Amino acid sequence: MSQLLDLLTSLTSCLPCLPSSPTLKINSRSLKILRLLGEGGFSYVYLVQSLSSPHELYALKKIRCPFGAESVSLAMKEVEAYKIFGSTPGIIHSVDYSIATERGGGEESKTVYVLLPYYKRGNLQDMINANLVNHSRFPEKKLMGLFLGVCRALRGMHVYEGSTEGEGMVVPGQGKRSGNGVNRGADQDDEQEQGRSLLTEDERVAQARATGGKRRSYAHRDIKPGNIMISDSGSDPILMDLGSVAESPLPITSRSLAIATQDTAAEHSTMPYRAPELFDVKTGTVIDTKVDIWSMGCTLYACLVGKSPFEMRSDETGGSLSICVLSGDWRFPDEGPGAKKKKNKGKGTGPGPAEGGAAQAEEEEGVISEPIREVVRRCLRVEPSERPDIDELIEMVEQVLEVLPEDEV
Ligand SMILES: Nc1ncnc2c1ncn2[C@@H]1O[C@H](COP(=O)(O)OP(=O)(O)OP(=O)(O)O)[C@@H](O)[C@H]1O
């Protein structure tokens, strides 16, 4: 039945609101499904409308849990992450959630529904796609302003200072947490009793040893343009898709933990944006927030060039994407042997004074400013300790914004 609804909704996704649109209830809220917004590995995201206040639109993420308790607990980790960052600026929060149980053919399966604010402007990937279609590019200052917004939102995870909503909610391995006004069903109460954490038991023990049990930070682990929504005003980025969020640092204390971490990354972190240390997780290393800094470098490059640096390079060379990532093999389109050299805007610390002439303007068209290139280079160091941390990255981006000339209107 559930699959039939997905099929029906995806078939009608291009149609405006049908009179017979399916409806569903999330706790006390009755919602009408308008259309499919997108789909991922195990989830569908629908645009829904409140039946009681038709001007209220939401995005409803439906996470199917086909593999029993394990997949339910993964979905609940995502729900938990929405709560943890519920009041962190620049990070999506959930409005409500529920767990539905379906019984059929003697089997029971669960589906987790998460109600999210709807962002009508879409995400950064949509903007990249529009640029590719229109042969246009982001004005650099506007782009770096958006990028700074993403850095600041990410800082809310990397330097987690707690949230009034989230505090007392995550009780690794034990205890209850307080409600947040959400009308939870019996299933949710069961989950509540068990207590939730973003860590598996092995990870929790390893981390407690490494941090002396102190509160830590979080890594998003799937930063990419498709996971950065644009606020309705058009000026603020919103970090979303918290299904991959993991507590950090994570010391890899055993071979089994290394394999589990690598498998989780393979499932949840998008390959062209995934840091090298997650491709080949080694025992004795520590996986931390630097994985996101790598992905930020890939994201900035994709905004400038149209795709991830490693997708670009593996397309160019015909080589494997993972080998390009592991060896840090990437370049800007106008760099390297055989590349058509364009005059670079702003050598060294910043773009130089504007030089006149139509030929000059034409030559400079499509050229990426040197200070922006440098941000990408710093993020894409194969050795995690050589990458800036989030505060250093914010500082770099603020300096770039200071030296960039105003965008032409
Ligand atoms: N709040 C929202 N507002 C508008 N559109 C949304 C919203 N949330 C998700 N979408 C759309 O649905 C798509 C899939 O969402 P999301 O990334 O959360 O799903 P996912 O299953 O985790 O995807 P992935 O496999 O790419 O990680 C997004 O790319 C976006 O187009």
CSV table of N, CA and C in Angstrom, one decimal, residues 105-230:
chain,number,residue,atom,x,y,z
A,105,GLY,N,0.6,-9.5,5.3
A,105,GLY,CA,1.3,-10.8,5.0
A,105,GLY,C,2.0,-11.3,6.2
A,106,GLY,N,1.5,-11.1,7.3
A,106,GLY,CA,2.2,-11.6,8.6
A,106,GLY,C,3.5,-10.8,8.9
A,107,GLU,N,3.8,-9.8,8.2
A,107,GLU,CA,5.0,-9.1,8.5
A,107,GLU,C,4.6,-7.7,8.9
A,108,GLU,N,5.6,-7.1,9.7
A,108,GLU,CA,5.3,-5.7,10.2
A,108,GLU,C,6.5,-4.8,9.7
A,109,SER,N,6.1,-3.7,9.2
A,109,SER,CA,7.2,-2.8,8.8
A,109,SER,C,6.9,-1.4,9.3
A,110,LYS,N,8.0,-0.6,9.5
A,110,LYS,CA,7.8,0.7,10.1
A,110,LYS,C,8.2,1.8,9.1
A,111,THR,N,7.6,2.9,9.2
A,111,THR,CA,8.0,4.1,8.4
A,111,THR,C,8.0,5.3,9.3
A,112,VAL,N,9.1,6.0,9.2
A,112,VAL,CA,9.3,7.2,10.0
A,112,VAL,C,8.9,8.4,9.2
A,113,TYR,N,8.0,9.3,9.6
A,113,TYR,CA,7.7,10.5,8.9
A,113,TYR,C,8.3,11.7,9.7
A,114,VAL,N,8.9,12.6,9.0
A,114,VAL,CA,9.5,13.8,9.6
A,114,VAL,C,8.9,15.0,8.9
A,115,LEU,N,8.3,15.9,9.6
A,115,LEU,CA,7.7,17.1,9.0
A,115,LEU,C,8.7,18.2,9.1
A,116,LEU,N,9.0,18.8,8.0
A,116,LEU,CA,10.1,19.9,8.0
A,116,LEU,C,9.5,21.2,7.4
A,117,PRO,N,10.1,22.3,7.7
A,117,PRO,CA,9.7,23.5,7.0
A,117,PRO,C,10.0,23.3,5.5
A,118,TYR,N,9.2,23.9,4.6
A,118,TYR,CA,9.3,23.8,3.2
A,118,TYR,C,10.1,25.0,2.7
A,119,TYR,N,11.2,24.7,1.9
A,119,TYR,CA,12.0,25.8,1.3
A,119,TYR,C,11.7,25.8,-0.2
A,120,LYS,N,10.9,26.8,-0.6
A,120,LYS,CA,10.4,26.9,-2.0
A,120,LYS,C,11.5,27.2,-3.0
A,121,ARG,N,12.6,27.7,-2.6
A,121,ARG,CA,13.7,28.1,-3.5
A,121,ARG,C,14.6,26.9,-3.9
A,122,GLY,N,14.4,25.8,-3.3
A,122,GLY,CA,15.2,24.6,-3.6
A,122,GLY,C,16.6,24.7,-2.9
A,123,ASN,N,17.5,24.0,-3.5
A,123,ASN,CA,18.9,23.9,-2.9
A,123,ASN,C,20.0,24.4,-3.8
A,124,LEU,N,21.2,24.4,-3.3
A,124,LEU,CA,22.3,25.0,-4.0
A,124,LEU,C,22.6,24.2,-5.3
A,125,GLN,N,22.3,22.9,-5.3
A,125,GLN,CA,22.5,22.1,-6.5
A,125,GLN,C,21.6,22.6,-7.6
A,126,ASP,N,20.3,23.0,-7.2
A,126,ASP,CA,19.4,23.5,-8.2
A,126,ASP,C,20.0,24.8,-8.8
A,127,MET,N,20.6,25.6,-8.0
A,127,MET,CA,21.2,26.8,-8.5
A,127,MET,C,22.4,26.5,-9.4
A,128,ILE,N,23.2,25.5,-9.1
A,128,ILE,CA,24.3,25.1,-9.9
A,128,ILE,C,23.8,24.6,-11.3
A,129,ASN,N,22.7,23.8,-11.2
A,129,ASN,CA,22.1,23.3,-12.4
A,129,ASN,C,21.6,24.4,-13.3
A,130,ALA,N,21.0,25.4,-12.7
A,130,ALA,CA,20.5,26.5,-13.4
A,130,ALA,C,21.6,27.3,-14.1
A,131,ASN,N,22.7,27.4,-13.4
A,131,ASN,CA,23.9,28.1,-14.0
A,131,ASN,C,24.4,27.3,-15.2
A,132,LEU,N,24.4,26.0,-15.1
A,132,LEU,CA,25.0,25.2,-16.2
A,132,LEU,C,24.1,25.3,-17.4
A,133,VAL,N,22.7,25.3,-17.2
A,133,VAL,CA,21.8,25.4,-18.3
A,133,VAL,C,21.9,26.8,-18.9
A,134,ASN,N,22.0,27.9,-18.1
A,134,ASN,CA,22.0,29.2,-18.6
A,134,ASN,C,23.4,29.8,-19.0
A,135,HIS,N,24.4,28.9,-18.8
A,135,HIS,CA,25.8,29.4,-19.1
A,135,HIS,C,26.1,30.6,-18.2
A,136,SER,N,25.7,30.6,-17.0
A,136,SER,CA,26.0,31.7,-16.1
A,136,SER,C,26.7,31.2,-14.9
A,137,ARG,N,27.2,32.1,-14.1
A,137,ARG,CA,27.9,31.6,-12.9
A,137,ARG,C,27.5,32.5,-11.7
A,138,PHE,N,27.8,32.0,-10.5
A,138,PHE,CA,27.5,32.8,-9.3
A,138,PHE,C,28.3,34.0,-9.3
A,139,PRO,N,27.7,35.2,-9.0
A,139,PRO,CA,28.6,36.4,-8.7
A,139,PRO,C,29.4,36.0,-7.4
A,140,GLU,N,30.7,36.2,-7.5
A,140,GLU,CA,31.6,35.7,-6.5
A,140,GLU,C,31.3,36.2,-5.1
A,141,LYS,N,31.0,37.4,-4.9
A,141,LYS,CA,30.8,37.9,-3.6
A,141,LYS,C,29.5,37.3,-3.0
A,142,LYS,N,28.5,37.2,-3.8
A,142,LYS,CA,27.2,36.6,-3.4
A,142,LYS,C,27.5,35.1,-3.0
A,143,LEU,N,28.3,34.4,-3.8
A,143,LEU,CA,28.6,33.0,-3.5
A,143,LEU,C,29.4,32.9,-2.2
A,144,MET,N,30.4,33.7,-2.0
A,144,MET,CA,31.1,33.6,-0.8
A,144,MET,C,30.3,34.0,0.4
A,145,GLY,N,29.3,34.9,0.2
A,145,GLY,CA,28.4,35.2,1.3
A,145,GLY,C,27.6,34.0,1.7
A,146,LEU,N,27.1,33.3,0.7
A,146,LEU,CA,26.3,32.1,1.0
A,146,LEU,C,27.2,31.0,1.7
A,147,PHE,N,28.4,30.9,1.1
A,147,PHE,CA,29.4,29.9,1.7
A,147,PHE,C,29.7,30.2,3.1
A,148,LEU,N,29.8,31.5,3.4
A,148,LEU,CA,30.1,31.9,4.8
A,148,LEU,C,28.9,31.5,5.7
A,149,GLY,N,27.7,31.6,5.2
A,149,GLY,CA,26.5,31.2,5.9
A,149,GLY,C,26.5,29.7,6.2
A,150,VAL,N,27.0,28.9,5.2
A,150,VAL,CA,27.1,27.5,5.4
A,150,VAL,C,28.1,27.2,6.5
A,151,CYS,N,29.3,27.9,6.4
A,151,CYS,CA,30.3,27.7,7.4
A,151,CYS,C,29.8,28.0,8.8
A,152,ARG,N,29.0,29.1,9.0
A,152,ARG,CA,28.5,29.5,10.3
A,152,ARG,C,27.5,28.4,10.8
A,153,ALA,N,26.7,27.9,9.9
A,153,ALA,CA,25.7,26.9,10.3
A,153,ALA,C,26.5,25.6,10.8
A,154,LEU,N,27.5,25.3,10.0
A,154,LEU,CA,28.3,24.1,10.3
A,154,LEU,C,29.1,24.3,11.6
A,155,ARG,N,29.4,25.5,11.9
A,155,ARG,CA,30.1,25.7,13.2
A,155,ARG,C,29.2,25.3,14.4
A,156,GLY,N,27.9,25.5,14.2
A,156,GLY,CA,26.9,25.1,15.2
A,156,GLY,C,27.0,23.6,15.5
A,157,MET,N,27.5,22.9,14.5
A,157,MET,CA,27.6,21.4,14.8
A,157,MET,C,29.0,21.1,15.3
A,158,HIS,N,30.0,21.8,14.7
A,158,HIS,CA,31.4,21.5,15.0
A,158,HIS,C,31.8,22.0,16.4
A,159,VAL,N,31.2,23.1,16.8
A,159,VAL,CA,31.5,23.7,18.1
A,159,VAL,C,30.1,23.7,18.8
A,160,TYR,N,29.6,22.5,19.2
A,160,TYR,CA,28.2,22.4,19.7
A,160,TYR,C,28.1,23.0,21.1
A,161,GLU,N,27.3,24.0,21.2
A,161,GLU,CA,27.1,24.6,22.5
A,161,GLU,C,25.8,24.2,23.2
A,162,GLY,N,25.2,23.2,22.7
A,162,GLY,CA,23.9,22.8,23.3
A,162,GLY,C,22.7,23.6,22.8
A,163,SER,N,21.6,23.0,23.0
A,163,SER,CA,20.4,23.8,22.7
A,163,SER,C,19.4,23.5,23.8
A,164,THR,N,18.6,24.5,24.1
A,164,THR,CA,17.6,24.2,25.2
A,164,THR,C,16.7,23.1,24.8
A,165,GLU,N,16.4,23.0,23.5
A,165,GLU,CA,15.5,21.9,23.1
A,165,GLU,C,16.2,20.6,23.2
A,166,GLY,N,17.4,20.5,22.7
A,166,GLY,CA,18.1,19.3,22.6
A,166,GLY,C,18.6,18.8,23.9
A,167,GLU,N,19.0,19.7,24.8
A,167,GLU,CA,19.6,19.2,26.1
A,167,GLU,C,18.7,18.3,26.9
A,168,GLY,N,19.3,17.2,27.4
A,168,GLY,CA,18.5,16.3,28.1
A,168,GLY,C,17.8,15.3,27.2
A,169,MET,N,17.9,15.5,25.9
A,169,MET,CA,17.3,14.6,25.0
A,169,MET,C,18.1,13.4,24.7
A,170,VAL,N,19.4,13.7,24.4
A,170,VAL,CA,20.3,12.6,24.0
A,170,VAL,C,20.8,11.9,25.3
A,171,VAL,N,20.4,10.7,25.5
A,171,VAL,CA,20.9,10.1,26.7
A,171,VAL,C,21.5,8.7,26.3
A,172,PRO,N,22.8,8.8,25.9
A,172,PRO,CA,23.3,7.6,25.3
A,172,PRO,C,23.1,6.3,26.2
A,173,GLY,N,22.4,5.4,25.6
A,173,GLY,CA,22.3,4.1,26.2
A,173,GLY,C,21.4,4.0,27.4
A,174,GLN,N,20.8,5.1,27.9
A,174,GLN,CA,19.9,5.0,29.0
A,174,GLN,C,19.0,6.2,29.2
A,175,GLY,N,18.0,6.0,30.0
A,175,GLY,CA,17.2,7.1,30.5
A,175,GLY,C,16.2,7.7,29.5
A,176,LYS,N,15.3,8.5,30.0
A,176,LYS,CA,14.2,9.2,29.3
A,176,LYS,C,14.6,10.6,28.9
A,177,ARG,N,13.9,11.1,28.0
A,177,ARG,CA,14.2,12.6,27.7
A,177,ARG,C,12.8,13.2,27.7
A,178,SER,N,12.8,14.5,27.8
A,178,SER,CA,11.6,15.2,28.0
A,178,SER,C,10.9,15.4,26.6
A,179,GLY,N,9.6,15.6,26.5
A,179,GLY,CA,8.9,15.8,25.3
A,179,GLY,C,9.2,17.2,24.8
A,180,ASN,N,8.8,17.5,23.5
A,180,ASN,CA,9.0,18.9,23.0
A,180,ASN,C,7.6,19.3,22.5
A,181,GLY,N,6.6,18.9,23.1
A,181,GLY,CA,5.2,19.3,22.6
A,181,GLY,C,4.7,18.5,21.5
A,182,VAL,N,5.6,17.6,21.0
A,182,VAL,CA,5.1,16.7,19.9
A,182,VAL,C,4.2,15.6,20.5
A,183,ASN,N,3.1,15.4,19.8
A,183,ASN,CA,2.2,14.4,20.3
A,183,ASN,C,2.7,13.0,19.8
A,184,ARG,N,3.4,12.3,20.6
A,184,ARG,CA,4.0,11.1,20.2
A,184,ARG,C,3.1,9.9,20.3
A,185,GLY,N,3.3,8.9,19.4
A,185,GLY,CA,2.5,7.7,19.5
A,185,GLY,C,3.2,6.7,20.4
A,186,ALA,N,2.5,5.5,20.5
A,186,ALA,CA,3.0,4.5,21.4
A,186,ALA,C,4.4,4.1,21.0
A,187,ASP,N,4.6,4.0,19.6
A,187,ASP,CA,5.9,3.6,19.1
A,187,ASP,C,7.0,4.5,19.5
A,188,GLN,N,6.7,5.8,19.5
A,188,GLN,CA,7.7,6.7,19.9
A,188,GLN,C,8.0,6.6,21.3
A,189,ASP,N,7.0,6.3,22.1
A,189,ASP,CA,7.3,6.2,23.6
A,189,ASP,C,8.2,5.0,23.8
A,190,ASP,N,8.0,3.9,23.0
A,190,ASP,CA,8.9,2.7,23.1
A,190,ASP,C,10.3,3.2,22.8
A,191,GLU,N,10.5,3.9,21.7
A,191,GLU,CA,11.8,4.4,21.4
A,191,GLU,C,12.4,5.2,22.5
A,192,GLN,N,11.5,6.1,23.1
A,192,GLN,CA,11.9,7.0,24.1
A,192,GLN,C,12.5,6.2,25.3
A,193,GLU,N,11.8,5.1,25.6
A,193,GLU,CA,12.2,4.3,26.8
A,193,GLU,C,13.6,3.7,26.5
A,194,GLN,N,13.9,3.4,25.3
A,194,GLN,CA,15.2,2.8,25.0
A,194,GLN,C,16.3,3.8,25.1
A,195,GLY,N,16.0,5.0,24.9
A,195,GLY,CA,17.1,6.0,24.9
A,195,GLY,C,17.8,6.0,23.5
A,196,ARG,N,18.2,7.2,23.0
A,196,ARG,CA,18.8,7.2,21.7
A,196,ARG,C,20.1,7.9,21.8
A,197,SER,N,21.0,7.6,20.9
A,197,SER,CA,22.2,8.3,20.7
A,197,SER,C,22.6,8.3,19.2
A,198,LEU,N,23.4,9.2,18.8
A,198,LEU,CA,23.8,9.2,17.4
A,198,LEU,C,25.0,8.2,17.3
A,199,LEU,N,25.4,7.5,18.3
A,199,LEU,CA,26.5,6.6,18.3
A,199,LEU,C,26.0,5.2,18.4
A,200,THR,N,26.7,4.2,17.8
A,200,THR,CA,26.5,2.8,18.2
A,200,THR,C,27.2,2.6,19.5
A,201,GLU,N,26.9,1.4,20.1
A,201,GLU,CA,27.5,1.2,21.4
A,201,GLU,C,29.1,1.2,21.3
A,202,ASP,N,29.6,0.5,20.3
A,202,ASP,CA,31.1,0.5,20.1
A,202,ASP,C,31.7,1.9,20.0
A,203,GLU,N,31.0,2.7,19.2
A,203,GLU,CA,31.4,4.1,19.0
A,203,GLU,C,31.4,4.9,20.3
A,204,ARG,N,30.3,4.6,21.0
A,204,ARG,CA,30.1,5.4,22.3
A,204,ARG,C,31.2,5.1,23.3
A,205,VAL,N,31.5,3.8,23.4
A,205,VAL,CA,32.6,3.4,24.3
A,205,VAL,C,33.9,4.0,23.9
A,206,ALA,N,34.2,3.9,22.6
A,206,ALA,CA,35.5,4.5,22.1
A,206,ALA,C,35.6,6.0,22.3
A,207,GLN,N,34.5,6.6,22.1
A,207,GLN,CA,34.5,8.1,22.2
A,207,GLN,C,34.6,8.5,23.7
A,208,ALA,N,33.8,7.8,24.6
A,208,ALA,CA,33.9,8.1,26.0
A,208,ALA,C,35.3,8.0,26.5
A,209,ARG,N,36.0,7.0,26.0
A,209,ARG,CA,37.4,6.8,26.5
A,209,ARG,C,38.3,8.0,26.0
A,210,ALA,N,38.1,8.3,24.7
A,210,ALA,CA,38.9,9.4,24.2
A,210,ALA,C,38.6,10.8,24.7
A,211,THR,N,37.4,11.0,25.1
A,211,THR,CA,37.1,12.4,25.5
A,211,THR,C,36.8,12.5,27.0
A,212,GLY,N,37.1,11.4,27.7
A,212,GLY,CA,36.8,11.4,29.2
A,212,GLY,C,35.4,11.7,29.5
A,213,GLY,N,34.5,11.3,28.5
A,213,GLY,CA,33.0,11.4,28.8
A,213,GLY,C,32.5,12.8,28.6
A,214,LYS,N,33.4,13.7,28.2
A,214,LYS,CA,32.9,15.1,28.0
A,214,LYS,C,32.0,15.2,26.8
A,215,ARG,N,31.2,16.3,26.7
A,215,ARG,CA,30.3,16.5,25.6
A,215,ARG,C,31.2,16.9,24.4
A,216,ARG,N,30.9,16.5,23.2
A,216,ARG,CA,31.7,16.7,22.1
A,216,ARG,C,31.0,17.5,21.0
A,217,SER,N,31.6,17.4,19.8
A,217,SER,CA,30.9,18.1,18.7
A,217,SER,C,30.4,17.1,17.7
A,218,TYR,N,29.8,17.6,16.7
A,218,TYR,CA,29.2,16.7,15.7
A,218,TYR,C,29.7,17.1,14.3
A,219,ALA,N,29.8,16.0,13.4
A,219,ALA,CA,30.1,16.2,12.0
A,219,ALA,C,28.9,15.9,11.2
A,220,HIS,N,28.6,16.7,10.2
A,220,HIS,CA,27.5,16.4,9.3
A,220,HIS,C,27.7,15.2,8.5
A,221,ARG,N,28.8,15.1,7.9
A,221,ARG,CA,29.3,13.9,7.1
A,221,ARG,C,28.6,13.7,5.7
A,222,ASP,N,27.7,14.7,5.3
A,222,ASP,CA,27.2,14.6,4.0
A,222,ASP,C,27.0,16.0,3.4
A,223,ILE,N,28.0,16.9,3.6
A,223,ILE,CA,27.8,18.2,3.1
A,223,ILE,C,28.0,18.1,1.6
A,224,LYS,N,27.1,18.7,0.9
A,224,LYS,CA,27.1,18.8,-0.6
A,224,LYS,C,26.1,19.8,-1.0
A,225,PRO,N,26.2,20.3,-2.2
A,225,PRO,CA,25.2,21.4,-2.7
A,225,PRO,C,23.7,21.0,-2.5
A,226,GLY,N,23.5,19.7,-2.8
A,226,GLY,CA,22.1,19.2,-2.7
A,226,GLY,C,21.5,19.2,-1.2
A,227,ASN,N,22.4,19.3,-0.3
A,227,ASN,CA,22.0,19.3,1.1
A,227,ASN,C,22.0,20.7,1.7
A,228,ILE,N,22.1,21.7,0.9
A,228,ILE,CA,22.1,23.1,1.4
A,228,ILE,C,20.9,23.8,0.7
A,229,MET,N,19.8,24.0,1.5
A,229,MET,CA,18.6,24.6,1.0
A,229,MET,C,18.8,26.2,1.0
A,230,ILE,N,18.0,26.9,0.3
A,230,ILE,CA,18.1,28.3,0.2
A,230,ILE,C,16.9,28.9,0.9
